[in-house]
Amino acid sequence: FQTLCAMDACRLLEDAGISMITIHGRTRSQQYSGAANWDIIDECARAMSVPVIGNGDIATAQAAAYVKENTAVSGVMIGRAAMENPWIFADTRYFLLHGVLPPARQPREKTDLILRHTRMALDSGHYGDELHTMRHMRSRILAYTKGFPGAKEMRSRLVRVSSLRELEELLSGLPR
Ligand SMILES: Cc1cc2nc3c(=O)[nH]c(=O)nc-3n(C[C@H](O)[C@H](O)[C@H](O)COP(=O)(O)O)c2cc1C
């Protein structure tokens, strides 16, 4: 079951007085398979009088800049890429201003972020005790450390990390 009804939905929403629309360029049944259809997002953005935000598969600052230049969207929404690179928004702003990416972030900045996120998760009490919180954080930490220098060995241990102390010790092995 695949119905491409974005334009019809947009028209209905516009008639109903909506002030902004965000479109993800896949049908529901596609889930995350295939590539997001930016042609349809663009068509809708051109046809609408209200701002249209595009979403789907934007994984780099360059990709965000590309759709800004080449489609009629008023903005982009970034999902999964931000879980690996939370700086993608700042990077995109920098790229739009200067035409190049900002200097590469030091591993230290990334480890600081991982520790900050983990401490916030622990402090929130949202996930239960330390072990449960660390279990919840494992997938987040693995996303953050993708592509780290020498990450392979460290990641096989991060999969099992069970306390903040253990995490601090593991990350302290990285170059500063
Ligand atoms: C962990 C996670 C949680 C999400 N939660 C929501 C949600 O609550 N509501 C929603 O509309 N979309 C949700 N999405 C979908 C995203 O908003 C976005 O449409 C989708 O990930 C495609 O964009 P991307 O290619 O930049 O990831 C979620 C996506 C992820 C990865």
JSON list of C-alpha atoms in Angstrom, two decimals, residues 3-155:
[
{"chain": "A", "resi": 3, "resn": "THR", "atom": "CA", "xyz": [-0.20, 6.34, -1.72]},
{"chain": "A", "resi": 4, "resn": "LEU", "atom": "CA", "xyz": [1.57, 9.51, -2.61]},
{"chain": "A", "resi": 5, "resn": "CYS", "atom": "CA", "xyz": [-0.86, 12.02, -1.22]},
{"chain": "A", "resi": 6, "resn": "ALA", "atom": "CA", "xyz": [1.48, 14.73, -0.03]},
{"chain": "A", "resi": 7, "resn": "MET", "atom": "CA", "xyz": [0.13, 17.42, -2.35]},
{"chain": "A", "resi": 8, "resn": "ASP", "atom": "CA", "xyz": [-3.52, 16.61, -1.49]},
{"chain": "A", "resi": 9, "resn": "ALA", "atom": "CA", "xyz": [-2.69, 16.65, 2.21]},
{"chain": "A", "resi": 10, "resn": "CYS", "atom": "CA", "xyz": [-0.83, 19.94, 1.85]},
{"chain": "A", "resi": 11, "resn": "ARG", "atom": "CA", "xyz": [-3.78, 21.56, 0.07]},
{"chain": "A", "resi": 12, "resn": "LEU", "atom": "CA", "xyz": [-6.21, 20.39, 2.73]},
{"chain": "A", "resi": 13, "resn": "LEU", "atom": "CA", "xyz": [-3.93, 21.67, 5.48]},
{"chain": "A", "resi": 14, "resn": "GLU", "atom": "CA", "xyz": [-3.42, 24.98, 3.76]},
{"chain": "A", "resi": 15, "resn": "ASP", "atom": "CA", "xyz": [-7.16, 25.43, 3.29]},
{"chain": "A", "resi": 16, "resn": "ALA", "atom": "CA", "xyz": [-7.63, 24.66, 6.96]},
{"chain": "A", "resi": 17, "resn": "GLY", "atom": "CA", "xyz": [-5.33, 27.58, 7.80]},
{"chain": "A", "resi": 18, "resn": "ILE", "atom": "CA", "xyz": [-2.16, 25.78, 8.87]},
{"chain": "A", "resi": 19, "resn": "SER", "atom": "CA", "xyz": [0.83, 28.10, 9.25]},
{"chain": "A", "resi": 20, "resn": "MET", "atom": "CA", "xyz": [3.71, 25.73, 8.42]},
{"chain": "A", "resi": 21, "resn": "ILE", "atom": "CA", "xyz": [4.13, 22.18, 7.10]},
{"chain": "A", "resi": 22, "resn": "THR", "atom": "CA", "xyz": [6.95, 19.67, 7.56]},
{"chain": "A", "resi": 23, "resn": "ILE", "atom": "CA", "xyz": [7.11, 16.85, 5.02]},
{"chain": "A", "resi": 24, "resn": "HIS", "atom": "CA", "xyz": [9.05, 13.64, 5.33]},
{"chain": "A", "resi": 25, "resn": "GLY", "atom": "CA", "xyz": [9.74, 12.28, 1.83]},
{"chain": "A", "resi": 26, "resn": "ARG", "atom": "CA", "xyz": [8.64, 8.71, 2.33]},
{"chain": "A", "resi": 27, "resn": "THR", "atom": "CA", "xyz": [5.32, 6.91, 2.52]},
{"chain": "A", "resi": 28, "resn": "ARG", "atom": "CA", "xyz": [4.40, 5.35, 5.82]},
{"chain": "A", "resi": 29, "resn": "SER", "atom": "CA", "xyz": [4.78, 1.82, 4.43]},
{"chain": "A", "resi": 30, "resn": "GLN", "atom": "CA", "xyz": [8.32, 2.53, 3.25]},
{"chain": "A", "resi": 31, "resn": "GLN", "atom": "CA", "xyz": [9.40, 3.18, 6.83]},
{"chain": "A", "resi": 32, "resn": "TYR", "atom": "CA", "xyz": [13.14, 3.95, 6.47]},
{"chain": "A", "resi": 33, "resn": "SER", "atom": "CA", "xyz": [13.66, 1.94, 3.25]},
{"chain": "A", "resi": 34, "resn": "GLY", "atom": "CA", "xyz": [14.62, 3.63, -0.02]},
{"chain": "A", "resi": 35, "resn": "ALA", "atom": "CA", "xyz": [15.59, 7.26, -0.29]},
{"chain": "A", "resi": 36, "resn": "ALA", "atom": "CA", "xyz": [13.38, 10.14, 0.80]},
{"chain": "A", "resi": 37, "resn": "ASN", "atom": "CA", "xyz": [11.69, 11.69, -2.23]},
{"chain": "A", "resi": 38, "resn": "TRP", "atom": "CA", "xyz": [12.84, 15.30, -2.29]},
{"chain": "A", "resi": 39, "resn": "ASP", "atom": "CA", "xyz": [11.16, 15.96, -5.67]},
{"chain": "A", "resi": 40, "resn": "ILE", "atom": "CA", "xyz": [7.76, 15.64, -4.03]},
{"chain": "A", "resi": 41, "resn": "ILE", "atom": "CA", "xyz": [8.84, 17.77, -1.08]},
{"chain": "A", "resi": 42, "resn": "ASP", "atom": "CA", "xyz": [10.02, 20.40, -3.57]},
{"chain": "A", "resi": 43, "resn": "GLU", "atom": "CA", "xyz": [6.78, 20.26, -5.58]},
{"chain": "A", "resi": 44, "resn": "CYS", "atom": "CA", "xyz": [4.75, 20.78, -2.43]},
{"chain": "A", "resi": 45, "resn": "ALA", "atom": "CA", "xyz": [7.02, 23.59, -1.25]},
{"chain": "A", "resi": 46, "resn": "ARG", "atom": "CA", "xyz": [6.55, 25.35, -4.61]},
{"chain": "A", "resi": 47, "resn": "ALA", "atom": "CA", "xyz": [2.76, 24.97, -4.53]},
{"chain": "A", "resi": 48, "resn": "MET", "atom": "CA", "xyz": [2.24, 26.11, -0.96]},
{"chain": "A", "resi": 49, "resn": "SER", "atom": "CA", "xyz": [2.00, 29.68, 0.28]},
{"chain": "A", "resi": 50, "resn": "VAL", "atom": "CA", "xyz": [3.01, 28.65, 3.80]},
{"chain": "A", "resi": 51, "resn": "PRO", "atom": "CA", "xyz": [6.58, 27.62, 4.66]},
{"chain": "A", "resi": 52, "resn": "VAL", "atom": "CA", "xyz": [7.39, 23.98, 3.96]},
{"chain": "A", "resi": 53, "resn": "ILE", "atom": "CA", "xyz": [10.16, 22.24, 5.89]},
{"chain": "A", "resi": 54, "resn": "GLY", "atom": "CA", "xyz": [11.74, 19.20, 4.23]},
{"chain": "A", "resi": 55, "resn": "ASN", "atom": "CA", "xyz": [12.84, 16.10, 6.08]},
{"chain": "A", "resi": 56, "resn": "GLY", "atom": "CA", "xyz": [14.55, 12.84, 5.27]},
{"chain": "A", "resi": 57, "resn": "ASP", "atom": "CA", "xyz": [18.12, 11.60, 4.83]},
{"chain": "A", "resi": 58, "resn": "ILE", "atom": "CA", "xyz": [19.88, 14.90, 5.44]},
{"chain": "A", "resi": 59, "resn": "ALA", "atom": "CA", "xyz": [23.10, 13.61, 6.96]},
{"chain": "A", "resi": 60, "resn": "THR", "atom": "CA", "xyz": [25.63, 16.39, 6.35]},
{"chain": "A", "resi": 61, "resn": "ALA", "atom": "CA", "xyz": [25.85, 20.16, 6.37]},
{"chain": "A", "resi": 62, "resn": "GLN", "atom": "CA", "xyz": [26.52, 20.01, 2.63]},
{"chain": "A", "resi": 63, "resn": "ALA", "atom": "CA", "xyz": [23.31, 18.05, 2.03]},
{"chain": "A", "resi": 64, "resn": "ALA", "atom": "CA", "xyz": [21.31, 20.61, 4.01]},
{"chain": "A", "resi": 65, "resn": "ALA", "atom": "CA", "xyz": [22.91, 23.43, 2.03]},
{"chain": "A", "resi": 66, "resn": "TYR", "atom": "CA", "xyz": [22.24, 21.58, -1.22]},
{"chain": "A", "resi": 67, "resn": "VAL", "atom": "CA", "xyz": [18.50, 21.26, -0.64]},
{"chain": "A", "resi": 68, "resn": "LYS", "atom": "CA", "xyz": [18.33, 24.85, 0.52]},
{"chain": "A", "resi": 69, "resn": "GLU", "atom": "CA", "xyz": [19.87, 25.93, -2.79]},
{"chain": "A", "resi": 70, "resn": "ASN", "atom": "CA", "xyz": [18.06, 23.50, -5.05]},
{"chain": "A", "resi": 71, "resn": "THR", "atom": "CA", "xyz": [14.55, 23.17, -3.67]},
{"chain": "A", "resi": 72, "resn": "ALA", "atom": "CA", "xyz": [11.85, 25.56, -2.52]},
{"chain": "A", "resi": 73, "resn": "VAL", "atom": "CA", "xyz": [11.86, 24.44, 1.11]},
{"chain": "A", "resi": 74, "resn": "SER", "atom": "CA", "xyz": [12.03, 27.09, 3.82]},
{"chain": "A", "resi": 75, "resn": "GLY", "atom": "CA", "xyz": [14.09, 24.85, 6.07]},
{"chain": "A", "resi": 76, "resn": "VAL", "atom": "CA", "xyz": [15.16, 21.31, 6.79]},
{"chain": "A", "resi": 77, "resn": "MET", "atom": "CA", "xyz": [14.55, 19.04, 9.74]},
{"chain": "A", "resi": 78, "resn": "ILE", "atom": "CA", "xyz": [17.34, 16.67, 10.69]},
{"chain": "A", "resi": 79, "resn": "GLY", "atom": "CA", "xyz": [16.69, 13.49, 12.64]},
{"chain": "A", "resi": 80, "resn": "ARG", "atom": "CA", "xyz": [19.01, 10.51, 12.75]},
{"chain": "A", "resi": 81, "resn": "ALA", "atom": "CA", "xyz": [22.17, 12.35, 11.69]},
{"chain": "A", "resi": 82, "resn": "ALA", "atom": "CA", "xyz": [21.96, 14.50, 14.82]},
{"chain": "A", "resi": 83, "resn": "MET", "atom": "CA", "xyz": [22.21, 11.41, 16.98]},
{"chain": "A", "resi": 84, "resn": "GLU", "atom": "CA", "xyz": [25.68, 10.71, 15.60]},
{"chain": "A", "resi": 85, "resn": "ASN", "atom": "CA", "xyz": [26.71, 14.31, 15.11]},
{"chain": "A", "resi": 86, "resn": "PRO", "atom": "CA", "xyz": [24.83, 16.76, 17.33]},
{"chain": "A", "resi": 87, "resn": "TRP", "atom": "CA", "xyz": [26.98, 19.53, 15.85]},
{"chain": "A", "resi": 88, "resn": "ILE", "atom": "CA", "xyz": [25.35, 19.09, 12.44]},
{"chain": "A", "resi": 89, "resn": "PHE", "atom": "CA", "xyz": [23.19, 22.17, 13.05]},
{"chain": "A", "resi": 90, "resn": "ALA", "atom": "CA", "xyz": [26.13, 24.41, 13.94]},
{"chain": "A", "resi": 91, "resn": "ASP", "atom": "CA", "xyz": [28.13, 22.86, 11.08]},
{"chain": "A", "resi": 92, "resn": "THR", "atom": "CA", "xyz": [25.30, 23.63, 8.65]},
{"chain": "A", "resi": 93, "resn": "ARG", "atom": "CA", "xyz": [25.07, 27.23, 9.78]},
{"chain": "A", "resi": 94, "resn": "TYR", "atom": "CA", "xyz": [28.84, 27.59, 9.40]},
{"chain": "A", "resi": 95, "resn": "PHE", "atom": "CA", "xyz": [28.80, 25.95, 5.98]},
{"chain": "A", "resi": 96, "resn": "LEU", "atom": "CA", "xyz": [26.01, 28.23, 4.76]},
{"chain": "A", "resi": 97, "resn": "LEU", "atom": "CA", "xyz": [27.95, 31.29, 5.95]},
{"chain": "A", "resi": 98, "resn": "HIS", "atom": "CA", "xyz": [31.47, 30.34, 4.87]},
{"chain": "A", "resi": 99, "resn": "GLY", "atom": "CA", "xyz": [31.07, 27.68, 2.18]},
{"chain": "A", "resi": 100, "resn": "VAL", "atom": "CA", "xyz": [33.36, 25.30, 4.05]},
{"chain": "A", "resi": 101, "resn": "LEU", "atom": "CA", "xyz": [32.99, 23.10, 7.11]},
{"chain": "A", "resi": 102, "resn": "PRO", "atom": "CA", "xyz": [34.31, 24.36, 10.45]},
{"chain": "A", "resi": 103, "resn": "PRO", "atom": "CA", "xyz": [37.62, 22.88, 11.67]},
{"chain": "A", "resi": 104, "resn": "ALA", "atom": "CA", "xyz": [37.24, 19.21, 12.67]},
{"chain": "A", "resi": 105, "resn": "ARG", "atom": "CA", "xyz": [36.17, 18.72, 16.28]},
{"chain": "A", "resi": 106, "resn": "GLN", "atom": "CA", "xyz": [38.74, 17.28, 18.64]},
{"chain": "A", "resi": 107, "resn": "PRO", "atom": "CA", "xyz": [37.99, 13.86, 20.17]},
{"chain": "A", "resi": 108, "resn": "ARG", "atom": "CA", "xyz": [38.03, 15.69, 23.51]},
{"chain": "A", "resi": 109, "resn": "GLU", "atom": "CA", "xyz": [34.96, 17.76, 22.57]},
{"chain": "A", "resi": 110, "resn": "LYS", "atom": "CA", "xyz": [33.12, 14.58, 21.68]},
{"chain": "A", "resi": 111, "resn": "THR", "atom": "CA", "xyz": [34.07, 12.73, 24.85]},
{"chain": "A", "resi": 112, "resn": "ASP", "atom": "CA", "xyz": [33.00, 15.78, 26.89]},
{"chain": "A", "resi": 113, "resn": "LEU", "atom": "CA", "xyz": [29.63, 15.66, 25.16]},
{"chain": "A", "resi": 114, "resn": "ILE", "atom": "CA", "xyz": [29.22, 11.92, 25.78]},
{"chain": "A", "resi": 115, "resn": "LEU", "atom": "CA", "xyz": [30.00, 12.36, 29.46]},
{"chain": "A", "resi": 116, "resn": "ARG", "atom": "CA", "xyz": [27.71, 15.37, 29.76]},
{"chain": "A", "resi": 117, "resn": "HIS", "atom": "CA", "xyz": [24.81, 13.52, 28.11]},
{"chain": "A", "resi": 118, "resn": "THR", "atom": "CA", "xyz": [25.39, 10.47, 30.32]},
{"chain": "A", "resi": 119, "resn": "ARG", "atom": "CA", "xyz": [25.56, 12.55, 33.51]},
{"chain": "A", "resi": 120, "resn": "MET", "atom": "CA", "xyz": [22.35, 14.34, 32.52]},
{"chain": "A", "resi": 121, "resn": "ALA", "atom": "CA", "xyz": [20.64, 10.98, 31.92]},
{"chain": "A", "resi": 122, "resn": "LEU", "atom": "CA", "xyz": [21.81, 9.74, 35.33]},
{"chain": "A", "resi": 123, "resn": "ASP", "atom": "CA", "xyz": [20.81, 12.96, 37.11]},
{"chain": "A", "resi": 124, "resn": "SER", "atom": "CA", "xyz": [17.37, 12.93, 35.52]},
{"chain": "A", "resi": 125, "resn": "GLY", "atom": "CA", "xyz": [16.56, 9.60, 37.14]},
{"chain": "A", "resi": 126, "resn": "HIS", "atom": "CA", "xyz": [14.39, 8.99, 34.09]},
{"chain": "A", "resi": 127, "resn": "TYR", "atom": "CA", "xyz": [15.83, 5.57, 33.26]},
{"chain": "A", "resi": 128, "resn": "GLY", "atom": "CA", "xyz": [16.05, 4.11, 36.74]},
{"chain": "A", "resi": 129, "resn": "ASP", "atom": "CA", "xyz": [19.27, 3.15, 38.50]},
{"chain": "A", "resi": 130, "resn": "GLU", "atom": "CA", "xyz": [22.80, 3.54, 37.14]},
{"chain": "A", "resi": 131, "resn": "LEU", "atom": "CA", "xyz": [22.87, 0.17, 35.37]},
{"chain": "A", "resi": 132, "resn": "HIS", "atom": "CA", "xyz": [19.54, 0.75, 33.61]},
{"chain": "A", "resi": 133, "resn": "THR", "atom": "CA", "xyz": [20.57, 4.25, 32.62]},
{"chain": "A", "resi": 134, "resn": "MET", "atom": "CA", "xyz": [23.87, 3.00, 31.23]},
{"chain": "A", "resi": 135, "resn": "ARG", "atom": "CA", "xyz": [22.06, 0.28, 29.28]},
{"chain": "A", "resi": 136, "resn": "HIS", "atom": "CA", "xyz": [19.84, 2.95, 27.78]},
{"chain": "A", "resi": 137, "resn": "MET", "atom": "CA", "xyz": [22.87, 5.13, 26.98]},
{"chain": "A", "resi": 138, "resn": "ARG", "atom": "CA", "xyz": [24.84, 2.39, 25.20]},
{"chain": "A", "resi": 139, "resn": "SER", "atom": "CA", "xyz": [23.20, 2.92, 21.83]},
{"chain": "A", "resi": 140, "resn": "ARG", "atom": "CA", "xyz": [23.61, 6.70, 22.18]},
{"chain": "A", "resi": 141, "resn": "ILE", "atom": "CA", "xyz": [27.29, 6.34, 23.09]},
{"chain": "A", "resi": 142, "resn": "LEU", "atom": "CA", "xyz": [27.88, 3.97, 20.18]},
{"chain": "A", "resi": 143, "resn": "ALA", "atom": "CA", "xyz": [26.28, 6.47, 17.81]},
{"chain": "A", "resi": 144, "resn": "TYR", "atom": "CA", "xyz": [28.48, 9.28, 19.14]},
{"chain": "A", "resi": 145, "resn": "THR", "atom": "CA", "xyz": [31.68, 7.23, 18.84]},
{"chain": "A", "resi": 146, "resn": "LYS", "atom": "CA", "xyz": [31.17, 6.08, 15.23]},
{"chain": "A", "resi": 147, "resn": "GLY", "atom": "CA", "xyz": [34.37, 6.81, 13.35]},
{"chain": "A", "resi": 148, "resn": "PHE", "atom": "CA", "xyz": [36.41, 7.62, 16.47]},
{"chain": "A", "resi": 149, "resn": "PRO", "atom": "CA", "xyz": [40.13, 6.93, 16.09]},
{"chain": "A", "resi": 150, "resn": "GLY", "atom": "CA", "xyz": [40.78, 3.40, 17.29]},
{"chain": "A", "resi": 151, "resn": "ALA", "atom": "CA", "xyz": [37.10, 3.09, 18.09]},
{"chain": "A", "resi": 152, "resn": "LYS", "atom": "CA", "xyz": [36.68, -0.51, 17.09]},
{"chain": "A", "resi": 153, "resn": "GLU", "atom": "CA", "xyz": [38.29, -2.02, 20.15]},
{"chain": "A", "resi": 154, "resn": "MET", "atom": "CA", "xyz": [36.81, 0.60, 22.47]},
{"chain": "A", "resi": 155, "resn": "ARG", "atom": "CA", "xyz": [33.31, 0.19, 21.02]}
]
